[in-house]
XYZ file of C-alpha atoms in Angstrom:
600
model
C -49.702 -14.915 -39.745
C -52.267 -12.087 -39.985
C -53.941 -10.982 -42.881
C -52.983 -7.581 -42.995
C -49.525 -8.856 -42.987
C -50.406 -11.298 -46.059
C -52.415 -9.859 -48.451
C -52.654 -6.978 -50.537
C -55.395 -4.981 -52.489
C -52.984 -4.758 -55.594
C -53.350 -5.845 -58.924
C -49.853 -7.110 -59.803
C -48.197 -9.534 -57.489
C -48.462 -13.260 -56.471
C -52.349 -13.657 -56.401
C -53.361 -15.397 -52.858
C -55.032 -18.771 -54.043
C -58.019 -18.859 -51.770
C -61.393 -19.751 -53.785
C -64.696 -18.665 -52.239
C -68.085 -19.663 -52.647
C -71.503 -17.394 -52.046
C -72.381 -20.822 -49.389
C -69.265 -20.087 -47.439
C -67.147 -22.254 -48.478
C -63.422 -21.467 -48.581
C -60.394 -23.401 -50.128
C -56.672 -22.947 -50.623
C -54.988 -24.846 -53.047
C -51.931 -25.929 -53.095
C -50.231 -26.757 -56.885
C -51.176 -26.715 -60.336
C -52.474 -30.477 -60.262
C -54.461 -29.947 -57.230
C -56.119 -26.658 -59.398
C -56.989 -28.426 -62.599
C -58.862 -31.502 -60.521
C -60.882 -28.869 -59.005
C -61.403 -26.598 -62.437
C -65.036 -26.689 -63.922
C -63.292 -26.386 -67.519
C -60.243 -28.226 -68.917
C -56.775 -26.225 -67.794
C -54.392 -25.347 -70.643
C -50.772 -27.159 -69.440
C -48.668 -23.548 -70.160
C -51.619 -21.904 -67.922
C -50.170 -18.069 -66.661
C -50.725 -17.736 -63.272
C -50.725 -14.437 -62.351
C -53.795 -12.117 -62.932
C -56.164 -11.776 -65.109
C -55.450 -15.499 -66.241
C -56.257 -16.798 -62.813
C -59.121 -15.077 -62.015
C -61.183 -16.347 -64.800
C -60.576 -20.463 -63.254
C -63.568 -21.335 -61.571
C -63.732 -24.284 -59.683
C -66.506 -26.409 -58.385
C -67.812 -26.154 -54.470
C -67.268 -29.311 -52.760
C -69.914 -28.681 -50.580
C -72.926 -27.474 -52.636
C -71.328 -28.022 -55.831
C -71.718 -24.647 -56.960
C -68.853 -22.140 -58.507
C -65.985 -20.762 -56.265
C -64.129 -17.526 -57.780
C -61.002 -16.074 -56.538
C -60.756 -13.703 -54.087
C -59.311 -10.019 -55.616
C -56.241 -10.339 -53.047
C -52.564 -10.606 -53.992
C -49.942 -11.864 -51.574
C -47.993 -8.830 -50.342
C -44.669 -9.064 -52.104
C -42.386 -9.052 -49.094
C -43.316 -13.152 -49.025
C -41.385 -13.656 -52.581
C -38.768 -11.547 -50.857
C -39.508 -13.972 -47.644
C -39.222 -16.914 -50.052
C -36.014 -16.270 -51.503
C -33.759 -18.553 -49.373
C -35.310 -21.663 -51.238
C -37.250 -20.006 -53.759
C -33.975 -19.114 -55.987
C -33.339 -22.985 -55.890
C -36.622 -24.644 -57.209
C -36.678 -26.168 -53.683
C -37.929 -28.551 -53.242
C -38.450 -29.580 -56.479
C -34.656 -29.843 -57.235
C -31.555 -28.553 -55.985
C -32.696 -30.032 -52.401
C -28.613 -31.193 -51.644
C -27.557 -27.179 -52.788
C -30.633 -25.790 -50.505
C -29.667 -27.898 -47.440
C -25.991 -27.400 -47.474
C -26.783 -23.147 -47.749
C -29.757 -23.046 -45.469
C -30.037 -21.301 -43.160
C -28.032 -18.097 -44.568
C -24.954 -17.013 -42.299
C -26.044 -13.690 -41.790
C -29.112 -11.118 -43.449
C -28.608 -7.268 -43.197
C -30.980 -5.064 -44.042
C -32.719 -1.724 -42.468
C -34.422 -1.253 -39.511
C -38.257 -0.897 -41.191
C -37.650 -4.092 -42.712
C -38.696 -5.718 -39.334
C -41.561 -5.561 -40.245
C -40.906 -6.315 -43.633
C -38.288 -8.426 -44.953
C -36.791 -9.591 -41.672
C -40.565 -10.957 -40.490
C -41.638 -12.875 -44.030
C -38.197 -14.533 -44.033
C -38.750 -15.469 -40.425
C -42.882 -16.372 -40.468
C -42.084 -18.684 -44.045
C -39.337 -20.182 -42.346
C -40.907 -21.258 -38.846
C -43.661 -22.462 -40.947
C -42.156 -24.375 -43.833
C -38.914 -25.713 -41.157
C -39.356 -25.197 -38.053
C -36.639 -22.563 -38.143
C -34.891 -19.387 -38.056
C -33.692 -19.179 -41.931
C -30.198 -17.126 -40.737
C -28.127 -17.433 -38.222
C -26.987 -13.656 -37.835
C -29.362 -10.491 -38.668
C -27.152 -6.935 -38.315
C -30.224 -3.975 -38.807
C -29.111 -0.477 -40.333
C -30.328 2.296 -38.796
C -31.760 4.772 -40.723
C -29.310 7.350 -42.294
C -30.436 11.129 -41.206
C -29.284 14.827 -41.552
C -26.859 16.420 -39.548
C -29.394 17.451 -37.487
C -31.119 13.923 -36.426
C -34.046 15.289 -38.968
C -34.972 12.080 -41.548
C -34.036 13.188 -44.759
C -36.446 13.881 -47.528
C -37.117 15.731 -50.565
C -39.661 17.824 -48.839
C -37.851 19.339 -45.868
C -34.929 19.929 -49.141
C -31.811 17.893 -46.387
C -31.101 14.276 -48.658
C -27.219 14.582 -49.080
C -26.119 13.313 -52.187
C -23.796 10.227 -51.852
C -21.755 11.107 -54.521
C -20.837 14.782 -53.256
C -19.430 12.797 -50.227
C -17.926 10.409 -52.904
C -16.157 12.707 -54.891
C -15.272 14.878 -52.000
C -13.869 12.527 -49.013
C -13.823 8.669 -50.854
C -15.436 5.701 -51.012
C -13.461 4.708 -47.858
C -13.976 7.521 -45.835
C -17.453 7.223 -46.185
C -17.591 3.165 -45.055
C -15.200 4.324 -42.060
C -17.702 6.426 -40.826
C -20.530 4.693 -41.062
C -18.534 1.363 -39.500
C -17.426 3.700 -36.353
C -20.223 6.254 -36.069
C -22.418 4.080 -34.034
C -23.629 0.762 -33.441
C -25.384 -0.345 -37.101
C -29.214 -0.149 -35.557
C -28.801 3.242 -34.462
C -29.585 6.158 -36.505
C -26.397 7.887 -38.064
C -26.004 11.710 -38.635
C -24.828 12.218 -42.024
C -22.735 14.910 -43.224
C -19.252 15.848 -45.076
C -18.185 17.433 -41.855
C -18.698 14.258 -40.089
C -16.981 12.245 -42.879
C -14.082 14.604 -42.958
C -13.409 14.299 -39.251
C -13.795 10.352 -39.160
C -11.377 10.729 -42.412
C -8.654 12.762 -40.759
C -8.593 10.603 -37.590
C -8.194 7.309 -39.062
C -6.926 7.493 -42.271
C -5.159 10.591 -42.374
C -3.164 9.486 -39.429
C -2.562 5.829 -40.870
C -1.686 7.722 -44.152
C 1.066 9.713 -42.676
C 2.482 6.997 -41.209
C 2.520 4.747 -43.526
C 4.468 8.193 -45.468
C 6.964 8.304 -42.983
C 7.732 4.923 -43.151
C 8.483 5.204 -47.386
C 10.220 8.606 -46.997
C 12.972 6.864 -44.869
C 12.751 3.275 -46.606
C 13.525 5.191 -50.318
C 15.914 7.288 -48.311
C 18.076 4.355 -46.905
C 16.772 1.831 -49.598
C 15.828 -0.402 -47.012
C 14.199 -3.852 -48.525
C 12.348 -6.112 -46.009
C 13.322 -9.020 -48.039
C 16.649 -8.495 -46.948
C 16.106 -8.164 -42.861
C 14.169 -10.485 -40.602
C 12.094 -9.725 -37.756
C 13.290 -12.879 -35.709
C 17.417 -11.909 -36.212
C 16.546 -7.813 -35.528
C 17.256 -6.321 -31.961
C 14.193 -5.668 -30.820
C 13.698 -2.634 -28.191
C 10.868 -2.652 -25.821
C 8.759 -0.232 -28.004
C 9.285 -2.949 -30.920
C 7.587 -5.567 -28.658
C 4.856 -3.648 -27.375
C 3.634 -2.621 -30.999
C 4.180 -6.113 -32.228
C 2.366 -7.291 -29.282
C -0.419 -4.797 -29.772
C -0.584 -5.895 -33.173
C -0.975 -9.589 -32.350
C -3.657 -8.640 -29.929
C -5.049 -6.416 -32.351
C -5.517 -8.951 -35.011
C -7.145 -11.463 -32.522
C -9.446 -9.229 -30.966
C -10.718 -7.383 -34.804
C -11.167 -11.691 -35.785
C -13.221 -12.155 -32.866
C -15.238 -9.283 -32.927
C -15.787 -9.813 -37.046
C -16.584 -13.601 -36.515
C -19.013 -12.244 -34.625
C -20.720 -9.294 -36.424
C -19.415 -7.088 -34.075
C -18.290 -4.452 -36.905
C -18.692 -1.479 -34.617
C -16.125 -2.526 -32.005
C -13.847 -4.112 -34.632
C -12.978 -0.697 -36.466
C -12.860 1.061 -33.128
C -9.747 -1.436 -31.944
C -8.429 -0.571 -35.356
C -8.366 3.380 -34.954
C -7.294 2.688 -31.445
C -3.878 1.006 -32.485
C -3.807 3.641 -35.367
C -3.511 5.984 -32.871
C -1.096 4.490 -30.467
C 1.074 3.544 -33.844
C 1.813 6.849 -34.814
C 1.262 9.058 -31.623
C 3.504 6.742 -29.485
C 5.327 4.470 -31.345
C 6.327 6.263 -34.673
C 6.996 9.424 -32.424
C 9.103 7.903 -29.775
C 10.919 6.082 -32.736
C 11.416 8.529 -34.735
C 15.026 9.157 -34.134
C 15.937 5.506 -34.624
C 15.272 6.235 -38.608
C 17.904 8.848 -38.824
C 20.755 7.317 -37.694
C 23.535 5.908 -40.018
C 23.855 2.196 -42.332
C 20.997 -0.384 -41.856
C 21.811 -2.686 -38.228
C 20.739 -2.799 -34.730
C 18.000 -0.423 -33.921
C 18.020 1.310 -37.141
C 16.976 -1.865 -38.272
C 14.866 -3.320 -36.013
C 12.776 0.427 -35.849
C 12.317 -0.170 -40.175
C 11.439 -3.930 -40.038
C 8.908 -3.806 -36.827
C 7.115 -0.620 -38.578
C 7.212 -2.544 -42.003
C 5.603 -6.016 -40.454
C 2.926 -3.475 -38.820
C 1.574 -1.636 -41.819
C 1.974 -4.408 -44.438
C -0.092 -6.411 -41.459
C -2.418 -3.535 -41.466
C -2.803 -3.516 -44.909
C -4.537 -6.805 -45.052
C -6.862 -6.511 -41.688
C -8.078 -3.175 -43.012
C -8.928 -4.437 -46.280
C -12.665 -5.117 -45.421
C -13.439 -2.009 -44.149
C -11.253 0.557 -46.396
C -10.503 -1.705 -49.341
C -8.827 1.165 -51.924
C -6.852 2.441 -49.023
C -5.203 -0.986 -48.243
C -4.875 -1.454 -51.574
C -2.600 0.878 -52.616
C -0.735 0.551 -49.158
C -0.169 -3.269 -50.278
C 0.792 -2.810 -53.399
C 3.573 0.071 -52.750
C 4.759 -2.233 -49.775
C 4.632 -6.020 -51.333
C 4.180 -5.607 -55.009
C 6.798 -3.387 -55.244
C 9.249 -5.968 -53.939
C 7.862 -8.956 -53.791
C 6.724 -10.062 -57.532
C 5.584 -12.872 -56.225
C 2.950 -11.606 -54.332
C -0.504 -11.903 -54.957
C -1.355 -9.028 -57.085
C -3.967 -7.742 -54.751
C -4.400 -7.606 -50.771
C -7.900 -8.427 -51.942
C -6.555 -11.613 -53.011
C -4.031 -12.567 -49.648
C -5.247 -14.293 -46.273
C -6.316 -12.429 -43.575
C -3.566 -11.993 -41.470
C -3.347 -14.368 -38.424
C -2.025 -13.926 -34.772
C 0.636 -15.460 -33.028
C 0.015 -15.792 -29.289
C 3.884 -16.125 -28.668
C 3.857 -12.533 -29.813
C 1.402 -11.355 -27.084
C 2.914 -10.013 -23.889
C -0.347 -9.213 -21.977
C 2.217 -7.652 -19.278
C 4.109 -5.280 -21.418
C 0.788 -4.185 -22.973
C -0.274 -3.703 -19.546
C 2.806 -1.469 -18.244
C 2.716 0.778 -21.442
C -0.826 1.313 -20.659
C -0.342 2.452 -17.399
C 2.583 4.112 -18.568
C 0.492 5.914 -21.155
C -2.057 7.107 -18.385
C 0.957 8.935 -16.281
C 2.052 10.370 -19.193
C -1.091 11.677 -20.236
C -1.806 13.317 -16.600
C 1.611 14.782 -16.300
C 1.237 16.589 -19.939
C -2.273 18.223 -18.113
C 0.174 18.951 -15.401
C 2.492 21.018 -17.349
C -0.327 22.187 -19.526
C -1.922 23.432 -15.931
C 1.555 24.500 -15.007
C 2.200 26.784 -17.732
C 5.127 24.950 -18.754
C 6.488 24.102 -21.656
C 7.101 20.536 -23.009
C 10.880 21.213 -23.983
C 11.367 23.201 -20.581
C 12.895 20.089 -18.071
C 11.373 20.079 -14.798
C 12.925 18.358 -11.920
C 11.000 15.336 -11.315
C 7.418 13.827 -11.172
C 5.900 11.992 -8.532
C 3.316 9.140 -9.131
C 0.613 7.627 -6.554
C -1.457 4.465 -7.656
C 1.549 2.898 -9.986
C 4.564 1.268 -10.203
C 6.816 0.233 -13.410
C 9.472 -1.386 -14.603
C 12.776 0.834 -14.584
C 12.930 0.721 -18.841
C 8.803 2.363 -18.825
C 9.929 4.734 -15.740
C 13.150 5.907 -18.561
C 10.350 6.197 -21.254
C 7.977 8.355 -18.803
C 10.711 10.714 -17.985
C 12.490 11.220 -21.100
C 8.358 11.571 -22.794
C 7.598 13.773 -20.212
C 10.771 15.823 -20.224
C 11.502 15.416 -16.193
C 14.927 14.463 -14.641
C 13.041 11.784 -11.962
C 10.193 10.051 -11.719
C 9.287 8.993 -8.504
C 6.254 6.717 -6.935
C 5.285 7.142 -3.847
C 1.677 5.991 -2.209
C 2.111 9.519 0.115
C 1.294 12.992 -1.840
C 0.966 14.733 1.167
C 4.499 16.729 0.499
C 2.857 17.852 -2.847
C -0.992 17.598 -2.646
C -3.612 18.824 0.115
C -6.698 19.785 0.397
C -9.021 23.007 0.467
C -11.533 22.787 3.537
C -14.646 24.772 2.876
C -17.788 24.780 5.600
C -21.258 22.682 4.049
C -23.753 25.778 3.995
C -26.997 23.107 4.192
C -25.509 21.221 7.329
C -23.579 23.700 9.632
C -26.453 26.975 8.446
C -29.053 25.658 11.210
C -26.739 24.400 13.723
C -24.600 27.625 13.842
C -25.795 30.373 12.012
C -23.633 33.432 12.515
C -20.668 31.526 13.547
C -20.250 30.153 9.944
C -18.032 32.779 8.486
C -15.228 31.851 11.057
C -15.969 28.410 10.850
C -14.701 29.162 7.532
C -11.821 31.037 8.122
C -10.797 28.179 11.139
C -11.030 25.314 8.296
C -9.184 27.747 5.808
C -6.079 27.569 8.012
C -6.004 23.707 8.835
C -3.644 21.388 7.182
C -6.346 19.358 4.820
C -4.352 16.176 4.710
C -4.460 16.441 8.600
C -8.051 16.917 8.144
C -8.768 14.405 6.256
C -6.906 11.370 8.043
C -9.048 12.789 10.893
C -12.639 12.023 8.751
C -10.596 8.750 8.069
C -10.511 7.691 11.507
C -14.232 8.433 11.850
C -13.479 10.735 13.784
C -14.725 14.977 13.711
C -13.113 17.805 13.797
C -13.751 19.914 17.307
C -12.996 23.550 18.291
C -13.741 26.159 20.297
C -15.447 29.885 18.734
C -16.751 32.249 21.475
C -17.410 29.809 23.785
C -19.436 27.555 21.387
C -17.974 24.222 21.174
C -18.145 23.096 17.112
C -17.893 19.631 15.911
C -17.154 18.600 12.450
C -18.012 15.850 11.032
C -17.329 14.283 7.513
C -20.515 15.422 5.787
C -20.188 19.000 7.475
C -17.148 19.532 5.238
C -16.568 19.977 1.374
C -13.009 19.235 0.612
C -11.217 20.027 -2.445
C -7.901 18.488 -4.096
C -5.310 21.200 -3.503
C -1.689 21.855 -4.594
C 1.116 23.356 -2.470
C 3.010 25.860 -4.341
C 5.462 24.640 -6.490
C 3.977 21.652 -7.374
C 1.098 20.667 -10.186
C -1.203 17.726 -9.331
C -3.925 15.926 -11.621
C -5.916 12.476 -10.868
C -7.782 10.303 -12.959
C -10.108 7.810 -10.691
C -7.013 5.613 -8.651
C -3.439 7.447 -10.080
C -2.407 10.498 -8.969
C 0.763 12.168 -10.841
C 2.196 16.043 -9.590
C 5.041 17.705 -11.197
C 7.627 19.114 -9.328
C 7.387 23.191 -11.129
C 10.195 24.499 -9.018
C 13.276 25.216 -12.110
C 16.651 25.696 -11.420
C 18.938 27.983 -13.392
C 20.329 24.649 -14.952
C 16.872 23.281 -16.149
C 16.011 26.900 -17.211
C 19.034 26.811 -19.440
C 18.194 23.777 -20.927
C 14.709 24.784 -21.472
C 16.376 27.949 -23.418
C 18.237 25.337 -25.638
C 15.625 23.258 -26.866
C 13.676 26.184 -27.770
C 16.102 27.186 -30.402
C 16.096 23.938 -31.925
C 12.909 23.754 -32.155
C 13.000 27.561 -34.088
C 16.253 26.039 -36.192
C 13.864 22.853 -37.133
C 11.085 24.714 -38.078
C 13.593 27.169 -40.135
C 14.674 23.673 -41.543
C 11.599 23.355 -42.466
C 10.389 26.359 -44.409
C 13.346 26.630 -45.871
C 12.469 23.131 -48.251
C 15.064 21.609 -47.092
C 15.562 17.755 -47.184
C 15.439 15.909 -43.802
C 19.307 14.579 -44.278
C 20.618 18.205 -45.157
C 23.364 19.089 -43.156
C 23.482 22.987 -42.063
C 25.559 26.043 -40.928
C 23.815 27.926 -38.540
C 24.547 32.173 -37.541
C 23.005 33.876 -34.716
C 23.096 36.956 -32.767
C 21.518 37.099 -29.745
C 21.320 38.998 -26.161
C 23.570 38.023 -23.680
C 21.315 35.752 -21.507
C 20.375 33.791 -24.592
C 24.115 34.315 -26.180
C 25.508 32.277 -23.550
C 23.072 29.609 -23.646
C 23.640 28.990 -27.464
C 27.905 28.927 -26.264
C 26.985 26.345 -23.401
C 24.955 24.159 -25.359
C 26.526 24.704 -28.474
C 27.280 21.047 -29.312
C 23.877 19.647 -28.200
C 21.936 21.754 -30.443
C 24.176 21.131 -33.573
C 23.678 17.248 -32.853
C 19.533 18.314 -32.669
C 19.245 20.458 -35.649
C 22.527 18.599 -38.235
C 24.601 21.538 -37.990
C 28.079 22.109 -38.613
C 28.504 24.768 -36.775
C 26.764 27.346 -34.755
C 28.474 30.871 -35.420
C 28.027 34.057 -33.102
C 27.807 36.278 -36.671
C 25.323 38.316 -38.782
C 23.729 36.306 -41.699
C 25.061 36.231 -45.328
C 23.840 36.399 -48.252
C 21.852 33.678 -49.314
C 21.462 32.515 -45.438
C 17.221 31.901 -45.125
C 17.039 34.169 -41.873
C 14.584 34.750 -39.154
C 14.007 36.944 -35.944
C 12.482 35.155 -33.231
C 11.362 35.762 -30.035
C 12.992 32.956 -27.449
C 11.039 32.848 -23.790
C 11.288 36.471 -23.840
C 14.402 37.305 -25.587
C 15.261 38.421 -29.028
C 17.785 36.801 -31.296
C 17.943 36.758 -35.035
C 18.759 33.400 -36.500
C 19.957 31.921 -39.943
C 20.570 28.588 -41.788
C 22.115 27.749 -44.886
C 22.671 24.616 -46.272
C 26.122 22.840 -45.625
């Protein structure tokens, strides 16, 4: 221990009981008994010993016998913080069974200055006293700053007051971010933007699902006491969420058991995500259909055993959230249930529940469906337009994911195949830094030669090890791998995108028939949101009017029955609106028809 890390030139404080004498002399001592022996005058028994008091003991030089005063010093008073683990006991004076059984501490936290503060008097007592580390886990805060990495002070005018983010965005949207911001020893950027978006991403979207879910359950009246998980007809989405839910819980109680907060709230936004953006959406339907059995049933009791789960593994990290999400969902029918999710176990997992292969399927399955939605996005097509089919390299999958991916991703096939080359080439181009020296003006047809090769062609060649050789003006060229930049291509008709080993094109090339389509779903999407801004309730049943040009006339006739099913119509009328109708002119993939609802 150095001294500049002991003592300090301060007046109030733990004064450092070293006794000097002008011959040298120097003496530490070590209790109250050990003081009065050495006193030259009688000590009073209720003797304060904190300055002045114990500056005015003088004690007698063991060496020459002369006087030995105090030095000025006090002991810097990070060592009472450093002394609190047995300190607050009396140790070892008394309480020595309490001390032993809560020493060393299971985990410290403090900020990241404290390492030289807190965190090393705690550690430099310890090692000295015990021979030991006095807590078994240490997570360091790092320090909080402005939005523009700047540390915050008064000076510079950029300390954020707590409480506007508070009183703006909530107690839990503030932990949130701070828990998935950044590893806990790295600075965090503070600021209500910041707070908002971490807010809208995790607990906006676990708010509106957790909505949906007790729009529908007041709407039916469903009551989870009265349906079991074990006796409903689970459907593969069922199992994968209750399997990423399982997995879920066991991977937030490992990472948690071991102070790994960070990666523990990440997994939990993760399955937030996947919950409502996958599971909720595909599932949707299932909570519209009529009475309470089969997979009506098993869609309300698998989303009910998810959030009331949720509700109890978020509860550390967004406590008022989870609260009120308990309460609504297990007070409200359960009155014996603790009053408080504050107050129930943490939920546990069941490995039975896992299916590490389903997970792994609707991953992959998730992948292709994200690469074919930058395919029709890169396409120019529209989600509701059907396309003919989709071809997949670097996957394969179980016929019920291939139904998902296609019905998802709007196609009428999907296909996997390990050879693109009827979709996919590539775009030759000459290397400039390799070919410039070795054949100068010839370059520019070099070009134009590579421009007109097949590039899959090409490319088995480089595959081979072999080069590419031709003839220009009697100068024999070779090619070699290197000599060659080669871009990912698509053949017309077709829309390709890769992410490192799968490869997914779309087949663009619409028939009449899939055009037609495309033209239906369009209007029900306009008659949903006319649904919609109308205020009217999700179970309303509707009479729909429309006039329309001919093209989009005789879609409406041919798909008449489809889009009444879509949008709860009773019928779809080729007629003017009435009065009272709410009414609309819309613009449908280039065509003009007018449009109007009215309640049933």
């Amino acid at each position: 221990v150095l001294d500049w890390g002991l003592s300090r030139e301060r007046y109030w404080g733990t004064p450092l009981p070293i006794w000097v004498c002008g011959c040298g002399q120097t003496h530490v001592v070590g209790s109250k008994a050990e003081l009065s022996q050495l006193s030259r005058a009688p000590l009073p028994p209720d003797l304060e010993l904190h300055r002045p008091y114990i500056d005015r003991v003088i004690l007698k030089c063991p060496a020459c016998g002369g006087d030995m005063h105090r030095v000025h010093e006090v002991i810097d008073c990070w060592y009472d913080s450093g002394s609190m683990p047995f300190a607050q006991w009396h140790y070892p004076f008394e309480n020595k069974e309490i001390f032993e059984r809560r020493f060393p501490a299971d985990f410290i936290s403090e900020a990241v200055d404290q390492t030289r503060g807190w965190f090393y008097t705690l550690l430099a007592i310890s090692t000295c006293l015990f021979d030991c580390t006095p807590f078994a886990n240490c997570i360091v805060l790092g320090h909080v700053q402005d939005k523009d990495g700047q540390k915050m002070s008064k000076h510079k005018g950029n300390v954020v007051d707590p409480w506007s983010a508070l009183d703006a965005q909530g107690a839990d949207a503030v932990r949130w971010y701070f828990y998935t911001n950044g590893a806990p020893w790295l600075p965090s950027r503070f600021y209500g933007e910041a707070v908002s978006e971490a807010q809208r991403k995790f607990m906006g979207t676990l708010w509106n699902t957790y909505a949906f879910f007790v729009l529908y359950a007041n709407i039916d009246g469903f009551d989870p006491a009265l349906h079991s998980l074990e006796e409903a007809q689970l459907t593969l989405m069922d199992k994968w969420i209750l399997s990423r839910l399982h997995s879920l819980t066991r991977d937030v109680d490992a990472h948690l058991d071991a102070y790994r907060i960070t990666e523990a709230a990440r997994a939990i936004s993760d399955f937030v995500d996947a919950l409502s953006n996958w599971y909720v959406r595909r599932s949707r339907e299932r909570f519209w259909g009529k009475g309470m059995a089969g997979d009506k049933e098993a869609a309300f009791v698998t989303l009910y055993t998810v959030l009331e789960t949720l509700s109890r593994l978020i509860a550390p990290f967004v406590p008022f959230l989870a609260e009120q999400m308990y309460r609504n969902l297990v007070c409200s029918v359960r009155p014996d249930a603790p009053i408080s999710v504050h107050l129930t176990d943490f939920p546990a997992w069941d490995a039975a529940r896992i299916d590490e292969a389903l997970e792994g399927h609707m991953d992959t399955l998730l992948r292709v469906v994200q690469l074919g939605r930058a395919c029709r996005n890169a396409g120019g097509i529209k989600t509701r337009q059907p396309a003919p089919a989709l071809y997949v390299r670097g996957a394969d999958l179980p016929k019920a994911f291939v139904a998902l991916a296609a019905d998802e991703l709007n196609v009428k096939a999907v296909r996997f195949t390990e050879d693109t080359r009827a979709f996919t080439t590539y775009r030759l181009k000459p290397q400039l830094r390799t070919l410039g020296p070795r054949y100068g003006k010839l370059l520019g047809r070099i070009g134009a030669r590579l421009a007109e090769m097949d590039g899959n062609d090409a490319m088995d060649t480089f595959a081979r090890g072999e080069s590419l050789t031709f003839t220009l003006d009697d100068t024999r060229v070779s090619l070699a791998r290197e000599d060659v930049l080669a871009e990912p291509a698509q053949k017309p008709g077709f829309v390709a995108e890769t992410d490192r080993d799968l490869t997914v094109v779309l087949d663009t090339n619409l028939t009449p028939d899939l055009l037609e389509i495309g033209f239906a779903r369009e209007v029900v999407s306009k008659l949903q949101t006319m649904r919609k801004e109308a205020g009217l309730d999700v179970t309303d049943r509707i009479r729909v009017r429309y006039q329309a040009d001919g093209e989009l006339a005789a879609v409406l006739r041919t798909h008449a029955q489809n889009i009444c099913a879509a949008v709860l119509a009773e019928s779809l009328t080729d007629a003017p609106a009435e009065p009272g109708d709410y009414a609309k002119a819309w613009q449908i993939n280039g065509a003009q028809a007018a449009l109007a609802i009215q309640k049933a």
